[in-house]
Coordinates of C-alpha atoms in Angstrom, one line a residue:
M1 CA 90.7 -79.5 -74.9
L2 CA 92.0 -81.5 -72.7
A3 CA 96.0 -81.2 -72.9
A4 CA 94.7 -77.2 -71.6
Q5 CA 92.8 -78.7 -69.6
H6 CA 95.2 -80.0 -67.3
G7 CA 98.3 -77.5 -68.6
Y8 CA 100.5 -78.9 -70.9
N9 CA 102.8 -77.0 -73.1
Y10 CA 103.4 -79.0 -76.8
Q11 CA 106.7 -78.3 -78.9
T12 CA 107.6 -80.9 -81.5
S13 CA 111.1 -82.6 -82.1
N14 CA 112.2 -84.1 -84.6
I15 CA 112.9 -88.3 -83.4
F16 CA 113.5 -91.0 -86.7
G17 CA 113.1 -88.4 -89.4
G18 CA 109.5 -87.7 -87.9
R19 CA 108.0 -85.2 -86.3
W20 CA 106.5 -86.2 -82.9
L21 CA 104.8 -83.6 -80.3
A22 CA 106.4 -83.7 -77.2
I23 CA 104.6 -82.4 -73.8
H24 CA 105.1 -81.6 -70.7
D25 CA 102.3 -81.5 -67.9
S26 CA 103.1 -78.2 -66.5
S27 CA 101.1 -79.4 -63.6
E28 CA 103.7 -81.9 -61.9
K29 CA 106.3 -79.4 -62.8
E30 CA 109.3 -78.5 -59.6
E31 CA 111.8 -76.1 -59.9
D32 CA 115.8 -75.7 -59.8
G33 CA 117.5 -74.0 -57.3
D34 CA 118.3 -71.3 -60.8
G35 CA 113.8 -71.6 -60.9
T36 CA 113.8 -73.7 -64.5
P37 CA 111.3 -75.5 -64.7
Q38 CA 112.1 -79.7 -64.0
Q39 CA 110.2 -81.7 -66.0
D40 CA 110.5 -85.8 -65.0
I41 CA 107.6 -86.8 -67.1
E42 CA 106.9 -86.0 -71.1
H43 CA 104.4 -87.7 -72.2
Q44 CA 104.9 -88.4 -77.2
I45 CA 102.3 -88.6 -79.8
N46 CA 102.3 -88.3 -82.8
V47 CA 102.3 -84.6 -84.5
A48 CA 101.0 -86.7 -88.0
D49 CA 97.4 -87.9 -86.2
Q50 CA 96.7 -84.0 -84.7
P51 CA 94.7 -81.4 -85.6
K52 CA 96.3 -78.8 -88.4
D53 CA 94.7 -75.6 -87.4
G54 CA 97.3 -75.7 -84.4
T55 CA 94.7 -76.7 -81.8
P56 CA 96.3 -79.2 -78.6
P57 CA 96.3 -82.6 -79.7
Q58 CA 92.5 -84.1 -78.5
D59 CA 94.5 -87.4 -77.8
V60 CA 96.4 -87.7 -74.9
N61 CA 97.2 -91.6 -75.2
A62 CA 100.6 -90.5 -74.6
V63 CA 103.4 -92.5 -72.7
I64 CA 104.8 -91.4 -69.7
Y65 CA 108.2 -91.9 -68.8
N66 CA 109.6 -94.4 -65.5
T67 CA 112.1 -91.3 -64.0
A68 CA 113.8 -92.7 -60.7
D69 CA 110.9 -90.6 -58.7
N70 CA 108.6 -92.6 -59.2
L71 CA 110.3 -95.6 -57.9
S72 CA 110.5 -97.3 -54.4
V73 CA 113.7 -97.6 -52.3
P74 CA 113.5 -100.6 -52.6
R75 CA 113.2 -101.1 -56.0
E76 CA 115.8 -98.6 -57.2
I77 CA 117.8 -101.0 -55.0
A78 CA 116.6 -104.4 -56.7
F79 CA 115.9 -102.5 -59.8
V80 CA 120.1 -101.0 -60.0
A81 CA 121.7 -104.4 -58.6
V82 CA 119.9 -106.4 -61.3
I83 CA 121.5 -104.1 -64.0
C84 CA 125.1 -104.1 -61.9
L85 CA 124.3 -107.4 -62.1
A86 CA 124.6 -107.9 -65.7
Q87 CA 128.4 -106.6 -65.4
F88 CA 129.0 -108.3 -62.7
M89 CA 127.6 -111.1 -64.9
T90 CA 129.0 -110.3 -67.8
Q91 CA 133.0 -110.1 -66.6
I92 CA 132.2 -113.1 -63.7
G93 CA 132.2 -114.8 -68.4
L94 CA 135.3 -113.1 -68.8
G95 CA 137.2 -114.0 -65.9
S96 CA 135.3 -117.4 -65.5
T97 CA 137.6 -118.9 -67.7
L98 CA 141.0 -118.0 -66.7
P99 CA 141.9 -120.8 -63.7
I100 CA 140.3 -123.2 -66.1
L101 CA 142.6 -122.8 -69.1
H102 CA 145.2 -124.4 -68.8
L103 CA 142.6 -128.0 -68.5
L104 CA 141.1 -128.2 -71.7
G105 CA 144.4 -127.3 -73.6
N106 CA 147.5 -126.8 -74.5
S107 CA 148.2 -124.9 -78.1
L108 CA 148.3 -121.3 -79.2
G109 CA 144.3 -121.4 -79.4
L110 CA 143.7 -120.8 -75.8
A111 CA 143.9 -116.8 -76.0
W112 CA 140.3 -117.8 -78.2
I113 CA 138.5 -119.2 -75.4
T114 CA 138.7 -115.0 -74.1
A115 CA 139.3 -113.5 -77.4
G116 CA 136.0 -115.4 -78.5
Y117 CA 134.0 -114.2 -76.0
S118 CA 135.0 -110.1 -75.8
L119 CA 134.6 -110.9 -79.4
T120 CA 131.1 -111.3 -80.2
V121 CA 130.1 -108.7 -76.7
G122 CA 132.1 -106.2 -78.5
S123 CA 130.8 -107.1 -82.0
F124 CA 127.1 -107.7 -81.6
I125 CA 126.8 -104.9 -79.7
L126 CA 127.4 -102.1 -82.7
I127 CA 123.2 -102.8 -83.3
S128 CA 121.7 -105.0 -79.0
G129 CA 121.4 -100.9 -78.5
R130 CA 119.7 -99.9 -81.6
L131 CA 117.4 -103.7 -81.3
G132 CA 116.4 -102.1 -77.6
D133 CA 115.4 -98.7 -78.9
F134 CA 113.0 -100.0 -81.3
F135 CA 111.6 -103.9 -79.4
G136 CA 112.0 -102.2 -75.1
Y137 CA 115.7 -102.4 -73.0
K138 CA 113.6 -103.8 -70.3
R139 CA 112.5 -106.9 -73.1
M140 CA 116.4 -107.0 -75.1
L141 CA 117.9 -106.9 -71.3
T142 CA 116.1 -110.5 -70.1
I143 CA 116.1 -112.6 -73.6
G144 CA 120.4 -111.1 -73.0
L145 CA 120.5 -113.2 -69.7
S146 CA 118.6 -115.9 -71.1
W147 CA 120.7 -116.5 -74.0
F148 CA 123.1 -116.2 -71.9
A149 CA 122.3 -118.4 -69.2
F150 CA 122.1 -121.6 -71.8
W151 CA 125.1 -120.7 -73.7
T152 CA 127.1 -120.7 -70.9
M153 CA 125.0 -124.5 -70.0
V154 CA 126.4 -125.7 -72.7
A155 CA 129.6 -124.6 -72.3
G156 CA 130.1 -126.7 -69.3
L157 CA 128.0 -129.8 -71.6
S158 CA 131.3 -129.4 -73.6
V159 CA 133.0 -131.7 -70.9
Y160 CA 131.2 -134.4 -72.2
A161 CA 131.5 -133.5 -75.8
E162 CA 134.7 -136.0 -78.3
D163 CA 136.5 -132.1 -78.9
K164 CA 135.6 -129.9 -75.8
F165 CA 137.8 -128.1 -76.7
V166 CA 136.1 -126.3 -80.5
L167 CA 132.8 -126.6 -78.8
F168 CA 134.0 -124.8 -75.7
V169 CA 135.9 -121.6 -78.1
F170 CA 132.2 -122.2 -80.1
A171 CA 130.0 -122.1 -77.2
R172 CA 132.2 -119.3 -75.4
V173 CA 132.0 -117.5 -78.9
L174 CA 127.9 -117.9 -78.6
Q175 CA 127.9 -116.6 -74.8
G176 CA 129.4 -113.7 -75.7
I177 CA 126.0 -112.6 -77.4
G178 CA 124.3 -112.6 -74.1
P179 CA 126.2 -109.9 -72.2
S180 CA 125.9 -107.7 -76.1
L181 CA 122.6 -107.0 -75.4
C182 CA 122.3 -107.4 -71.1
L183 CA 125.4 -104.5 -71.8
P184 CA 124.0 -101.8 -73.6
N185 CA 120.3 -102.2 -72.5
G186 CA 121.1 -101.9 -69.1
L187 CA 123.6 -98.2 -69.3
A188 CA 120.4 -96.8 -72.0
I189 CA 117.5 -98.8 -69.0
L190 CA 119.9 -96.3 -66.3
G191 CA 120.4 -93.2 -68.6
A192 CA 117.0 -93.6 -69.2
T193 CA 115.5 -93.6 -66.1
Y194 CA 118.1 -91.4 -64.2
P195 CA 118.6 -87.1 -65.0
A196 CA 121.7 -85.4 -65.7
G197 CA 123.5 -84.7 -62.1
K198 CA 125.1 -86.5 -59.9
R199 CA 122.4 -89.7 -58.7
K200 CA 123.5 -90.7 -62.4
D201 CA 126.8 -90.2 -61.4
F202 CA 127.3 -92.6 -58.7
V203 CA 124.9 -94.9 -60.4
F204 CA 127.1 -95.7 -64.3
S205 CA 129.9 -95.2 -61.4
F206 CA 127.9 -98.5 -59.2
F207 CA 127.6 -100.3 -63.0
A208 CA 131.3 -99.2 -63.6
A209 CA 132.7 -100.8 -59.9
A210 CA 131.2 -104.5 -61.1
A211 CA 133.8 -104.5 -63.2
P212 CA 137.0 -105.8 -61.4
C213 CA 135.1 -107.4 -59.5
G214 CA 132.6 -109.6 -61.0
S215 CA 136.4 -111.0 -63.2
I216 CA 137.6 -111.8 -59.1
T217 CA 134.2 -113.4 -58.6
G218 CA 134.5 -115.6 -61.8
A219 CA 138.2 -116.2 -61.7
A220 CA 137.3 -117.6 -57.5
F221 CA 135.1 -119.7 -58.1
A222 CA 137.0 -121.2 -61.2
S223 CA 139.6 -122.0 -59.4
L224 CA 138.1 -123.6 -56.7
F225 CA 135.5 -125.9 -59.0
A226 CA 138.8 -126.5 -60.4
L227 CA 139.6 -128.8 -57.6
A228 CA 136.5 -130.8 -57.8
W229 CA 135.1 -130.6 -61.8
W230 CA 135.6 -127.3 -63.4
P231 CA 131.8 -127.6 -65.5
W232 CA 130.4 -126.9 -62.4
A233 CA 131.4 -123.4 -62.6
F234 CA 129.7 -122.5 -65.3
F235 CA 126.4 -124.4 -64.7
S236 CA 126.4 -122.5 -61.5
F237 CA 126.5 -119.7 -63.4
A238 CA 124.1 -120.4 -66.2
I239 CA 121.4 -120.7 -63.6
A240 CA 122.5 -117.0 -60.9
L241 CA 122.0 -116.0 -65.1
A242 CA 118.8 -117.1 -65.2
T243 CA 117.8 -116.6 -61.9
T244 CA 119.0 -113.1 -61.8
A245 CA 117.0 -112.8 -65.9
I246 CA 113.4 -114.3 -63.9
I247 CA 113.8 -111.4 -61.2
G248 CA 114.8 -108.7 -63.7
V249 CA 111.9 -108.8 -65.3
F250 CA 109.3 -108.0 -61.9
V251 CA 112.1 -105.6 -60.7
I252 CA 113.4 -103.6 -64.2
P253 CA 110.9 -100.8 -65.3
D254 CA 109.6 -100.0 -68.1
I255 CA 111.1 -97.8 -70.4
P256 CA 108.2 -96.3 -72.5
S257 CA 109.1 -95.8 -76.3
E258 CA 107.9 -94.4 -79.2
T259 CA 109.5 -95.9 -81.3
R260 CA 107.6 -99.4 -80.0
D261 CA 103.9 -97.6 -80.0
K262 CA 104.8 -97.0 -83.6
Q263 CA 106.7 -100.2 -84.5
R264 CA 103.2 -101.8 -84.4
K265 CA 102.4 -100.3 -87.7
L266 CA 105.3 -100.2 -90.1
S267 CA 106.0 -102.7 -93.1
L268 CA 108.5 -105.3 -93.1
R269 CA 110.1 -102.7 -95.6
D270 CA 110.7 -99.6 -92.8
T271 CA 111.1 -102.5 -89.4
I272 CA 114.9 -103.1 -91.7
I273 CA 115.6 -98.9 -92.2
Q274 CA 114.1 -99.1 -89.0
L275 CA 116.1 -101.4 -87.5
D276 CA 119.1 -100.3 -89.8
L277 CA 120.0 -103.9 -90.2
L278 CA 122.0 -103.6 -93.7
G279 CA 124.4 -101.1 -91.6
G280 CA 124.2 -103.1 -89.0
A281 CA 125.3 -107.0 -90.6
V282 CA 127.5 -105.0 -93.1
G283 CA 129.8 -103.9 -90.0
V284 CA 129.1 -106.7 -87.6
L285 CA 130.4 -108.9 -90.5
A286 CA 133.3 -106.1 -90.6
L287 CA 134.8 -106.6 -86.8
V288 CA 134.2 -110.5 -87.3
L289 CA 136.6 -110.4 -90.3
C290 CA 139.2 -108.2 -88.2
N291 CA 138.7 -109.4 -85.8
F292 CA 139.2 -113.4 -86.4
A293 CA 142.7 -112.8 -88.5
W294 CA 144.5 -110.4 -85.8
N295 CA 143.8 -113.4 -83.8
Q296 CA 143.3 -116.6 -85.5
A297 CA 147.5 -115.2 -87.1
P298 CA 148.8 -115.7 -83.5
I299 CA 147.8 -120.1 -84.1
V300 CA 148.4 -119.7 -88.0
G301 CA 150.8 -117.4 -88.6
W302 CA 150.0 -114.9 -91.5
Q303 CA 150.8 -116.7 -94.4
E304 CA 148.3 -118.7 -94.5
P305 CA 146.2 -117.8 -97.5
Y306 CA 142.9 -117.1 -95.2
V307 CA 144.3 -114.8 -91.9
Y308 CA 144.8 -112.1 -94.1
A309 CA 142.0 -112.6 -97.0
T310 CA 139.4 -112.8 -93.6
F311 CA 141.8 -109.2 -92.5
L312 CA 141.3 -107.5 -95.9
I313 CA 137.9 -108.4 -96.6
G314 CA 137.5 -107.4 -92.9
I315 CA 138.4 -103.6 -93.5
L316 CA 136.7 -103.7 -97.3
A317 CA 133.4 -104.0 -95.0
I318 CA 134.5 -101.0 -93.0
L319 CA 135.0 -98.6 -95.8
V320 CA 131.0 -100.1 -96.9
F321 CA 129.8 -99.2 -92.8
F322 CA 131.0 -96.2 -93.5
F323 CA 129.7 -95.6 -96.7
I324 CA 125.2 -97.0 -96.1
E325 CA 126.9 -94.9 -92.8
L326 CA 127.5 -91.9 -94.2
R327 CA 125.1 -92.0 -97.4
V328 CA 122.5 -95.4 -98.0
S329 CA 120.4 -95.4 -94.3
P330 CA 118.4 -93.0 -93.5
L331 CA 118.5 -93.9 -89.7
P332 CA 122.2 -94.7 -88.8
L333 CA 123.4 -96.9 -85.7
L334 CA 125.9 -94.1 -85.2
P335 CA 124.4 -91.4 -84.3
L336 CA 126.2 -88.6 -85.9
K337 CA 124.8 -85.7 -84.1
A338 CA 126.5 -87.1 -80.6
L339 CA 130.7 -87.6 -82.0
N340 CA 131.1 -84.2 -81.8
S341 CA 135.6 -83.6 -81.0
D342 CA 135.1 -84.0 -77.6
V343 CA 133.3 -87.9 -77.6
A344 CA 135.6 -89.0 -80.1
F345 CA 138.7 -88.1 -78.4
V346 CA 137.3 -90.2 -75.4
L347 CA 136.1 -92.5 -77.8
V348 CA 139.4 -92.5 -78.8
C349 CA 141.3 -92.3 -74.9
L350 CA 138.7 -95.8 -73.7
A351 CA 139.7 -97.9 -76.5
C352 CA 143.7 -97.7 -76.1
G353 CA 142.9 -97.9 -72.1
W354 CA 140.6 -101.5 -72.1
A355 CA 142.9 -102.8 -74.8
S356 CA 145.9 -102.3 -73.1
F357 CA 143.9 -103.2 -69.6
G358 CA 142.3 -106.7 -71.7
I359 CA 146.5 -107.6 -72.5
W360 CA 147.3 -106.6 -69.2
F361 CA 144.3 -109.0 -67.4
Y362 CA 145.6 -112.0 -69.8
Y363 CA 149.6 -112.0 -69.8
T364 CA 149.7 -110.7 -65.3
F365 CA 146.9 -114.2 -64.9
Q366 CA 149.1 -116.2 -67.7
T367 CA 152.1 -115.1 -65.5
F368 CA 151.2 -115.2 -62.2
L369 CA 149.7 -119.5 -63.3
L370 CA 153.3 -120.0 -65.1
L371 CA 155.5 -118.6 -63.6
R372 CA 155.4 -116.4 -60.8
N373 CA 155.0 -117.6 -56.9
N374 CA 158.4 -117.6 -54.4
H375 CA 159.7 -119.9 -55.8
G376 CA 159.7 -119.1 -58.5
T377 CA 157.3 -121.1 -60.6
G378 CA 154.0 -121.2 -61.4
S379 CA 151.0 -120.3 -59.7
S380 CA 147.9 -122.5 -58.3
P381 CA 145.2 -121.4 -60.0
L382 CA 143.5 -120.3 -56.0
L383 CA 146.5 -118.4 -55.4
A384 CA 146.4 -116.8 -59.1
T385 CA 143.2 -115.1 -57.9
A386 CA 144.1 -114.1 -54.2
M387 CA 147.0 -112.2 -56.2
M388 CA 143.8 -110.5 -58.3
V389 CA 142.3 -110.0 -55.4
P390 CA 142.8 -106.3 -54.6
E391 CA 142.8 -105.5 -58.4
G392 CA 138.5 -106.1 -57.4
V393 CA 139.0 -103.6 -54.2
S394 CA 141.0 -101.2 -55.9
G395 CA 138.4 -101.2 -58.2
A396 CA 134.7 -100.1 -56.4
I397 CA 136.7 -97.3 -54.7
A398 CA 137.4 -96.0 -58.0
A399 CA 133.8 -95.8 -58.8
V400 CA 132.7 -95.0 -55.1
V401 CA 135.3 -91.5 -55.9
T402 CA 135.2 -91.0 -59.8
G403 CA 131.5 -90.8 -58.6
F404 CA 132.0 -87.3 -56.8
L405 CA 135.1 -86.9 -59.6
L406 CA 132.6 -86.5 -62.0
S407 CA 130.3 -83.4 -60.6
R408 CA 133.9 -81.9 -59.8
L409 CA 136.2 -82.5 -63.2
R410 CA 135.7 -82.2 -65.6
P411 CA 136.0 -85.4 -67.8
A412 CA 138.9 -84.9 -69.7
W413 CA 140.8 -85.5 -66.8
V414 CA 139.3 -88.0 -65.4
M415 CA 140.6 -90.3 -68.9
T416 CA 143.9 -88.8 -68.4
L417 CA 144.1 -89.1 -65.0
A418 CA 142.5 -92.5 -66.7
L419 CA 144.9 -93.1 -68.9
L420 CA 147.4 -92.6 -66.3
A421 CA 146.9 -95.6 -64.5
F422 CA 146.5 -97.5 -67.0
T423 CA 149.9 -97.1 -68.1
L424 CA 151.6 -97.1 -64.4
G425 CA 150.1 -100.0 -63.8
T426 CA 151.2 -101.7 -66.8
V427 CA 155.0 -100.3 -66.5
L428 CA 154.7 -101.9 -63.2
I429 CA 154.0 -105.3 -64.0
C430 CA 155.6 -105.3 -67.4
T431 CA 159.3 -104.1 -65.9
A432 CA 159.1 -106.1 -62.1
P433 CA 161.1 -109.5 -62.2
V434 CA 160.1 -112.9 -61.9
E435 CA 161.8 -113.9 -59.0
Q436 CA 161.2 -110.4 -56.9
T437 CA 158.4 -110.9 -54.6
Y438 CA 154.2 -110.2 -55.3
W439 CA 154.2 -107.2 -52.7
G440 CA 156.8 -105.6 -54.6
Q441 CA 155.4 -104.0 -58.2
T442 CA 153.1 -106.7 -59.1
F443 CA 151.3 -105.7 -55.8
F444 CA 150.6 -102.8 -56.7
A445 CA 150.2 -102.8 -60.8
T446 CA 147.0 -105.1 -60.0
I447 CA 145.9 -101.4 -57.4
V448 CA 146.3 -99.0 -59.9
I449 CA 145.8 -100.4 -63.3
A450 CA 141.4 -100.7 -61.7
W451 CA 141.4 -96.5 -61.6
G452 CA 142.3 -96.8 -64.8
M453 CA 138.9 -99.3 -65.9
D454 CA 136.7 -97.8 -63.1
M455 CA 137.6 -94.0 -64.2
S456 CA 138.0 -93.9 -67.7
F457 CA 134.2 -96.1 -68.2
P458 CA 131.6 -94.5 -66.4
A459 CA 133.3 -90.8 -67.7
A460 CA 132.5 -91.8 -71.2
T461 CA 129.0 -93.6 -70.7
V462 CA 128.4 -89.9 -68.5
L463 CA 129.5 -88.7 -71.3
L464 CA 127.2 -89.8 -74.5
S465 CA 124.7 -90.6 -72.2
N466 CA 124.1 -86.4 -71.0
T467 CA 124.6 -86.5 -74.9
V468 CA 122.2 -88.3 -77.3
D469 CA 119.0 -87.9 -76.5
R470 CA 116.9 -90.2 -74.0
E471 CA 115.1 -92.0 -76.3
H472 CA 119.3 -92.8 -77.6
Q473 CA 119.8 -93.7 -75.2
G474 CA 120.4 -97.9 -76.4
I475 CA 122.4 -96.4 -79.4
G476 CA 125.4 -94.2 -77.3
A477 CA 125.8 -97.2 -74.5
S478 CA 126.5 -99.7 -77.2
L479 CA 129.2 -97.1 -78.5
V480 CA 131.2 -97.2 -75.4
N481 CA 130.8 -101.1 -74.8
T482 CA 131.6 -101.2 -78.1
I483 CA 134.5 -100.0 -77.2
V484 CA 135.7 -101.7 -74.2
N485 CA 134.4 -105.5 -75.5
Y486 CA 135.9 -105.5 -79.0
T487 CA 139.1 -103.7 -78.0
I488 CA 139.4 -106.5 -75.1
S489 CA 140.0 -108.8 -77.7
I490 CA 141.6 -107.5 -80.7
G491 CA 144.0 -105.9 -78.5
L492 CA 144.8 -110.0 -77.4
G493 CA 145.1 -110.1 -81.2
F494 CA 148.0 -108.1 -81.0
A495 CA 149.5 -108.9 -78.1
G496 CA 149.6 -112.8 -79.3
T497 CA 151.1 -111.9 -82.6
V498 CA 153.9 -110.3 -81.3
E499 CA 154.2 -113.0 -78.3
V500 CA 154.8 -115.5 -80.5
H501 CA 156.7 -113.2 -82.5
V502 CA 159.1 -113.2 -79.0
N503 CA 159.2 -116.2 -77.7
N504 CA 161.9 -118.0 -80.3
G505 CA 158.2 -121.0 -80.6
G506 CA 159.2 -122.5 -77.4
Y507 CA 157.7 -123.5 -74.2
T508 CA 160.4 -122.8 -71.8
R509 CA 160.9 -120.6 -68.9
A510 CA 162.6 -117.9 -70.3
D511 CA 160.5 -117.9 -73.7
L512 CA 157.3 -117.9 -72.3
L513 CA 158.6 -114.6 -70.3
K514 CA 160.0 -113.2 -73.2
G515 CA 156.3 -113.3 -75.1
F516 CA 154.5 -112.5 -71.9
R517 CA 157.2 -108.9 -71.8
G518 CA 156.5 -108.3 -75.3
A519 CA 152.8 -108.6 -75.0
Y520 CA 153.2 -106.0 -72.0
Y521 CA 154.8 -103.5 -74.1
I522 CA 152.6 -104.1 -77.1
G523 CA 149.6 -102.9 -73.9
L524 CA 151.6 -100.1 -72.6
G525 CA 151.9 -98.8 -76.6
F526 CA 148.2 -98.5 -76.0
A527 CA 147.6 -97.3 -72.4
G528 CA 150.9 -94.5 -73.4
S529 CA 149.6 -93.2 -77.0
G530 CA 146.2 -93.2 -74.9
L531 CA 147.4 -90.7 -71.8
V532 CA 149.3 -88.8 -74.3
I533 CA 145.5 -88.5 -76.9
S534 CA 144.8 -87.6 -73.6
V535 CA 146.5 -84.6 -72.3
L536 CA 145.5 -83.0 -76.4
F537 CA 142.2 -83.8 -74.9
L538 CA 142.5 -81.5 -71.7
L539 CA 144.5 -79.0 -73.0
R540 CA 141.8 -78.0 -76.4
S541 CA 139.5 -77.8 -74.1
Y542 CA 140.8 -75.5 -71.3
R543 CA 142.9 -73.5 -74.6
R544 CA 138.4 -73.5 -76.3
E545 CA 137.8 -72.3 -73.1
G546 CA 140.1 -69.2 -73.3
R547 CA 138.5 -68.7 -76.5
V548 CA 135.0 -68.2 -74.9
T549 CA 135.7 -66.3 -72.1
R550 CA 138.3 -63.1 -74.7

């Protein structure tokens, strides 16, 4: 038998409701320090097509998974760089609009420019991981970058529209679908390429470090182009995205999947079941409706019937979604076996932290633009961006340090430290007198807040990646990115509602400051709640460990 000649071991496993045979090539094993065989090459074939008498399979036309060890050093560097650029570009998309908000309009609807982008990023990530599991991570990443480039170009072209604000917001909302495809599939490629260990921890930390660097870079270029003609910020960004997509085609390794091998034989009905399109459609609808209500309410008020009706329909859709996932769908989008209590604690902490950060980032930039400099008046977009630079530098340092901590501290400790950073950063900025020099509390707030971002994201990502199966890396990555991006958007909705209710509807300096303070305190509530939950998570992990050792 061919399998026997090559020294194959084989065992069955359940994937997507079917039985698959995992064949491990013993001729290519290397042993770890404890003598345990380490298998880097896996072959997967359908048991249903194999002999029933227990003999080894006759056909080993199998799937060979790429690992980092199969790549040359230059290609590995290029491949990781492109994946990190997906995160970098996503955050450029977030930061590139902040310096030019007041060039596009002067209404409360300005928040939609930021919230609308995060809305679609967070909502459509729910299904994009499953699309990557089914159609291929590399393919979906490339499609995401291309989609991102097209709608970025449309955002720039909105300057020629009769109502440029409406078209710009529309383009921003559709623009967010691109990152929603890029982020989970980029992380899934890393998760499937690198085995659990220090190397994987560092790669995910580099991915996280791209976030603060990207947002600051986007703001800087937008500020520079605003001095001449702001649409060029989006035209140049679209060119960069298209170039990254082309490079990615050549340097990103393919991650084979038995699911993609089987998809050609599936009927339309089976494909819908495999993708859980019903659950995905209802889930996305629920997220969009709830988010729309919270971000539209500050503009028109909750007294408008369509606002609270939209919110109630969204809540109903959430209930329907969970019913479908738990009772109807044979292949639910949510990996229920991965949602143990530890994962739930981490995801709740992550949601609280990133909701507070979204509020911090948006309102801090607005404070710089409208209220703060050494004379107590607003700053130029370029100066406001310069004030945010320490966040990017501190975030990059935090990501590297987190790479070391993840292999030395339990996730509960890392998450607690992250929530402490979110809380301290928000306290510093929300209590800073507007006349105070930048080098007082504000400077330290920009440094501290970055540690919350770049400790919480890689900790949650590594935990989920190590929990779910290799074949479901896209789903695990989707959960983390859905939480991060959706809570940024919904957090801005909460903060905007508080802002308009405490600023007396005015636009004087005193009214703006009062409204911004109210929004900051909502962010502080999120961060503080997350800190309490993370401490409980930490204490629970020690208590459980004590029970085991007894």
